[in-house]
Short mmCIF file of C-alpha atoms and ligand atoms in Angstrom, two decimals:
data_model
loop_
_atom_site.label_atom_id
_atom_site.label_comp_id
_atom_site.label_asym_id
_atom_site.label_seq_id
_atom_site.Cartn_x
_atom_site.Cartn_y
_atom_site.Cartn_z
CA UNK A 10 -13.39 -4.10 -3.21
CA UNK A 11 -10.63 -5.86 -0.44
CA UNK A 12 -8.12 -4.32 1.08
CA UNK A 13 -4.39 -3.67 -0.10
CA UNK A 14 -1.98 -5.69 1.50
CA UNK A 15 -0.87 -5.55 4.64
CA UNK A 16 1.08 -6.95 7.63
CA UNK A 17 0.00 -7.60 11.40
CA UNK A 18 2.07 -7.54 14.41
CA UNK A 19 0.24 -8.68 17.13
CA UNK A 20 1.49 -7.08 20.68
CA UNK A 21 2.13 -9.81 23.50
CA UNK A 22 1.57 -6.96 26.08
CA UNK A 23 0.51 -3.16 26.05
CA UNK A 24 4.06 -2.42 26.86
CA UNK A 25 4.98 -3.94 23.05
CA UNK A 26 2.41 -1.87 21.49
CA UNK A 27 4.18 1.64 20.73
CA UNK A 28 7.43 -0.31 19.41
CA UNK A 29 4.92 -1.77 16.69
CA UNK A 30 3.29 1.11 16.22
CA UNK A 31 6.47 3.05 15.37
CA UNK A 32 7.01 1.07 12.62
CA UNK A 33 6.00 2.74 9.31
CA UNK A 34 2.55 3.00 8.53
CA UNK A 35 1.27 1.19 11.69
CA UNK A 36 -2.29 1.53 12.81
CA UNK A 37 -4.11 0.22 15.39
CA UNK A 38 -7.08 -2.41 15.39
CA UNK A 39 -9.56 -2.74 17.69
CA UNK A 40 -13.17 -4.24 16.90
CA UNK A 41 -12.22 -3.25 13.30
CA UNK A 42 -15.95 -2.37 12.67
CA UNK A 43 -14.66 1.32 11.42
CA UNK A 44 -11.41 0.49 10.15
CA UNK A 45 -12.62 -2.70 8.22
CA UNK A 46 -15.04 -0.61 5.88
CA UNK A 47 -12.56 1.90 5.27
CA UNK A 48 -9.55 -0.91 4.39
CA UNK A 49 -11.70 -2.37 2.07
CA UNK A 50 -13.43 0.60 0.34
CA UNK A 51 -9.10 1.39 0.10
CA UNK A 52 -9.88 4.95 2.35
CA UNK A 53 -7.24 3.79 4.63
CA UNK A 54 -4.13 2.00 3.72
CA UNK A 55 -1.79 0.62 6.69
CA UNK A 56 1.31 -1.18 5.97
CA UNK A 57 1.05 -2.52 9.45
CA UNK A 58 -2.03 -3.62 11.42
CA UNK A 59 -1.99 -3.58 15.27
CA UNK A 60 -4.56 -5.49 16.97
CA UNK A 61 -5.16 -4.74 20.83
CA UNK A 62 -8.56 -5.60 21.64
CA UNK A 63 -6.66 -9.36 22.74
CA UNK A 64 -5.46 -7.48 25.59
CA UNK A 65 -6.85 -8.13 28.93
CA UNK A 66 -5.64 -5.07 30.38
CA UNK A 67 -7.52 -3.08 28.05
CA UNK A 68 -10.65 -4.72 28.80
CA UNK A 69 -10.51 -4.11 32.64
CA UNK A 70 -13.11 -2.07 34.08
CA UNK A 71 -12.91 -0.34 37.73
CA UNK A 72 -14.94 1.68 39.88
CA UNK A 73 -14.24 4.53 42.96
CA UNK A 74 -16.93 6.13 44.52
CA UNK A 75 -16.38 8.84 42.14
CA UNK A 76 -15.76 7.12 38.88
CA UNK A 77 -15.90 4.40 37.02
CA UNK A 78 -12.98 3.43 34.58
CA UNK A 79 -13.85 2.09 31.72
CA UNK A 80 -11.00 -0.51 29.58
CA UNK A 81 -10.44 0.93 25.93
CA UNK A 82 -11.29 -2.27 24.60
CA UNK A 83 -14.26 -3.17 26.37
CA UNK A 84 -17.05 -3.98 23.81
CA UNK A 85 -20.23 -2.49 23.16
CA UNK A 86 -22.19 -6.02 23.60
CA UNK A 87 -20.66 -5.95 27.18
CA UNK A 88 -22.15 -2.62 28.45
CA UNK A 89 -24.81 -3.38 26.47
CA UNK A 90 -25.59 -6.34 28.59
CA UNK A 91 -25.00 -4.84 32.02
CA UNK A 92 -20.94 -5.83 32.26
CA UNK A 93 -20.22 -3.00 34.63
CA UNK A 94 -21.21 -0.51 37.13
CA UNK A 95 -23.87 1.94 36.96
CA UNK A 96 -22.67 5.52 36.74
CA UNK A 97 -26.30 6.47 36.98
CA UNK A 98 -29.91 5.85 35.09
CA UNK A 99 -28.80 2.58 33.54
CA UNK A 100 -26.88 5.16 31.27
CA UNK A 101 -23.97 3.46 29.71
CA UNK A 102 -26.32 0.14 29.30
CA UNK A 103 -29.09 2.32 27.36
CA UNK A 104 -26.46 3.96 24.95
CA UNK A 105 -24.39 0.66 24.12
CA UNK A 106 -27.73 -1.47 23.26
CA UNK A 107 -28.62 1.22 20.93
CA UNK A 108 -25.36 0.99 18.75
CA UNK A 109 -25.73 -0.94 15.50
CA UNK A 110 -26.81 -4.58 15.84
CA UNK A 111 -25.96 -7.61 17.81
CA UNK A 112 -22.46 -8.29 15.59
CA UNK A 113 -21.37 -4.93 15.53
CA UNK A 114 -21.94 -4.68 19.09
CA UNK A 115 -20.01 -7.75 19.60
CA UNK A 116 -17.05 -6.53 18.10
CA UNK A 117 -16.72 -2.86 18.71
CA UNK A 118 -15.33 -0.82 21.21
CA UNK A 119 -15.80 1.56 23.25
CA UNK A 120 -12.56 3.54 22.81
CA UNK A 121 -12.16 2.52 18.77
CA UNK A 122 -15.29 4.55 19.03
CA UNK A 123 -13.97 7.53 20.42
CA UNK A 124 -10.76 7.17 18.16
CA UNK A 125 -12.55 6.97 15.42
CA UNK A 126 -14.34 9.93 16.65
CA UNK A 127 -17.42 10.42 13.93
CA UNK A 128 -19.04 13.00 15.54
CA UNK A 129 -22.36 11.34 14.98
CA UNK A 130 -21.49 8.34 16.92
CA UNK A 131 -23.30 7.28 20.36
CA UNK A 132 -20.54 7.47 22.92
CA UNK A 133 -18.49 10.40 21.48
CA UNK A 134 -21.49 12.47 22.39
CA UNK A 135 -22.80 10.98 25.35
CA UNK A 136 -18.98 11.31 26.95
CA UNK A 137 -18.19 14.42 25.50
CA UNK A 138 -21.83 15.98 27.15
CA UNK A 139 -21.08 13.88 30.50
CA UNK A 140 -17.92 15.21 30.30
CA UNK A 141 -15.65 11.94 30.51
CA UNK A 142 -11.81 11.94 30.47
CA UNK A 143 -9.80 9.81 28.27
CA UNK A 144 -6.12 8.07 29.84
CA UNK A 145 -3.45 7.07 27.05
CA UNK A 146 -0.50 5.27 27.17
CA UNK A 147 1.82 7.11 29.55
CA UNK A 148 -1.20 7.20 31.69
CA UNK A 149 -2.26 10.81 30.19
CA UNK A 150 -5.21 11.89 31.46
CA UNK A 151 -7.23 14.28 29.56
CA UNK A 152 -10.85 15.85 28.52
CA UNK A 153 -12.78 13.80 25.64
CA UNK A 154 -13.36 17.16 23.96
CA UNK A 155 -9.76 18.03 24.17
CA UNK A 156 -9.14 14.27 23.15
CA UNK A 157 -11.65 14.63 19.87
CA UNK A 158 -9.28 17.99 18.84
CA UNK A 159 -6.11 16.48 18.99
CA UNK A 160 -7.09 13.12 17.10
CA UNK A 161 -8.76 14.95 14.34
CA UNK A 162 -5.86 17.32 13.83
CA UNK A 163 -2.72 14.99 14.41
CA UNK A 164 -1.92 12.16 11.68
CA UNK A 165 -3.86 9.67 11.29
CA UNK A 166 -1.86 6.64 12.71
CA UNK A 167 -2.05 7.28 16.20
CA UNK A 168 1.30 7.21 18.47
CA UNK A 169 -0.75 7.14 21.49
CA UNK A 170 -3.03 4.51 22.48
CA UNK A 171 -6.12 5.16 24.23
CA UNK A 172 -6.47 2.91 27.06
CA UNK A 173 -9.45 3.76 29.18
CA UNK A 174 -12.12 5.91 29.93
CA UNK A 175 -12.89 7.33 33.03
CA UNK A 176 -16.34 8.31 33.90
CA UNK A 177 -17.44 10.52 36.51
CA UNK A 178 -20.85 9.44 38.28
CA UNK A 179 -24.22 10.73 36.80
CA UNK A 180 -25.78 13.80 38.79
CA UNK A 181 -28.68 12.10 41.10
C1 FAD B 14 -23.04 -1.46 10.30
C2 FAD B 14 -22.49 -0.55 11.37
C3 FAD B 14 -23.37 0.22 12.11
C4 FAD B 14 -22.89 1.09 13.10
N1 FAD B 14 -23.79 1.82 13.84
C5 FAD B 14 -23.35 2.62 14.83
C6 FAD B 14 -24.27 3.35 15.63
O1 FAD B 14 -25.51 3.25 15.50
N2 FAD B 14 -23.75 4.17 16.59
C7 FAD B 14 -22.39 4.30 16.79
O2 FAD B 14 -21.98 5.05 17.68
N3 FAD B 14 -21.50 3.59 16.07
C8 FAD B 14 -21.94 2.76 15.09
N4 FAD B 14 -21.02 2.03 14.36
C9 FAD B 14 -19.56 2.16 14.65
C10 FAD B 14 -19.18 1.18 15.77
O3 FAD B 14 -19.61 1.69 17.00
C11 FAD B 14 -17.67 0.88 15.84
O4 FAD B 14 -17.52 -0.14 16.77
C12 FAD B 14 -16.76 2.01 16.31
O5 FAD B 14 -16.92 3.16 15.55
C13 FAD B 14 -15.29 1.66 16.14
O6 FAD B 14 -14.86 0.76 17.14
P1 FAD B 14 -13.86 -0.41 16.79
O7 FAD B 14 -13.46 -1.00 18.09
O8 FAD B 14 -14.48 -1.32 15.81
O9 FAD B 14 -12.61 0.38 16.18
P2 FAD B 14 -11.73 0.10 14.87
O10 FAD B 14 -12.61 0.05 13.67
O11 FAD B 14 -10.85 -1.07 15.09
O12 FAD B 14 -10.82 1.41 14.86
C14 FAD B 14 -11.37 2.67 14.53
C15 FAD B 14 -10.25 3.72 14.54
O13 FAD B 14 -9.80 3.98 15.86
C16 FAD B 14 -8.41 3.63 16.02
N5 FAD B 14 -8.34 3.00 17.34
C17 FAD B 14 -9.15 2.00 17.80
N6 FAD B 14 -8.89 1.75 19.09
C18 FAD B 14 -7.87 2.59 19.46
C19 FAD B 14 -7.17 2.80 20.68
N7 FAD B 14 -7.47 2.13 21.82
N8 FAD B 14 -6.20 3.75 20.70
C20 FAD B 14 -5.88 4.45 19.57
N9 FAD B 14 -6.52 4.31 18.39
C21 FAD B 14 -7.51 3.38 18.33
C22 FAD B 14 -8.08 2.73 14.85
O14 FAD B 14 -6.70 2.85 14.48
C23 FAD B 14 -9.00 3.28 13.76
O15 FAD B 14 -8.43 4.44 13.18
C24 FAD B 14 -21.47 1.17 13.36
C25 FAD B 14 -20.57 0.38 12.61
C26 FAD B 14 -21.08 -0.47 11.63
C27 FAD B 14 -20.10 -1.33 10.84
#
């Protein structure tokens, strides 16, 4: 089966995306390795695709001596192969290789992960045990368990965008 028509509006900057995503039946797309199954098995129907994993600013990764903030749309493949700081054990680099295979890696994300929030998937329960917070748009900060709970519960297009993880350090 393909998937029913839509359009895509692709964002220029994060500040264009929640104007696109106000438009009816607007979704976001990120590595698309959730979201493409369900378009084409028809178990999702947008009118309006929004890609943001083009977004550098989503993709940025930082580090205090306290945390280490993790971009949205930072890839699998890119933990996987040692693209950031260590929060402790190798951790994040263990869990990412783990996920899928090499293309699926390549192309998903960390935080389309959490959004999609399957509660069987790698990082949603690695994060939620570590006990990582989640910043949206609007530079909300909040618990990945309360995060999990409000996505499951609200519609399904999202208003809000997640745009980063932050990680607090491993116990030594
Ligand atoms: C063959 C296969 C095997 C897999 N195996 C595993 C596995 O072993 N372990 C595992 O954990 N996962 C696995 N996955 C899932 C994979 O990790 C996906 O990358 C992930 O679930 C979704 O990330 P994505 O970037 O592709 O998101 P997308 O598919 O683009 O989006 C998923 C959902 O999240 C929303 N979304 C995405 N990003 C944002 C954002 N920043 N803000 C708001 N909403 C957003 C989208 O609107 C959509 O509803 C597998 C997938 C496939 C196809």
């Amino acid at each position: 089966m393909k998937a029913a028509a839509f359009e895509v509006a692709r964002p220029a900057v994060l500040a264009d995306v929640a104007a696109l995503l106000a438009r009816p039946g607007a979704s976001v797309l990120a590595g698309g390795q959730s979201l493409g199954p369900m378009l084409n098995l028809r178990l999702a129907r947008p009118a309006v695709l929004v890609p943001i994993s083009h977004l550098g600013v989503l993709r940025e990764v930082s580090e205090t001596v306290a945390s280490v903030t993790i971009g949205a749309c930072v890839t699998h493949a890119v933990i996987a192969d040692g693209g950031m700081p260590d929060i402790g054990w190798n951790l994040l680099a263990r869990v990412a290789e783990g996920i899928a295979y090499r293309a699926v890696r390549t192309r998903g994300t960390i935080g389309g992960s959490l959004c999609h929030a399957d509660p069987a998937a790698d990082w949603v329960t690695v994060l939620t045990a570590l006990g990582a917070e989640v910043l949206t748009t609007g530079d909300r900060a909040l618990p990945l368990r309360a995060f999990g709970v409000e996505i499951t519960e609200v519609p399904i297009t999202p208003r809000r965008v997640l745009t980063a993880l932050m990680k607090a350090r491993v116990p030594a």
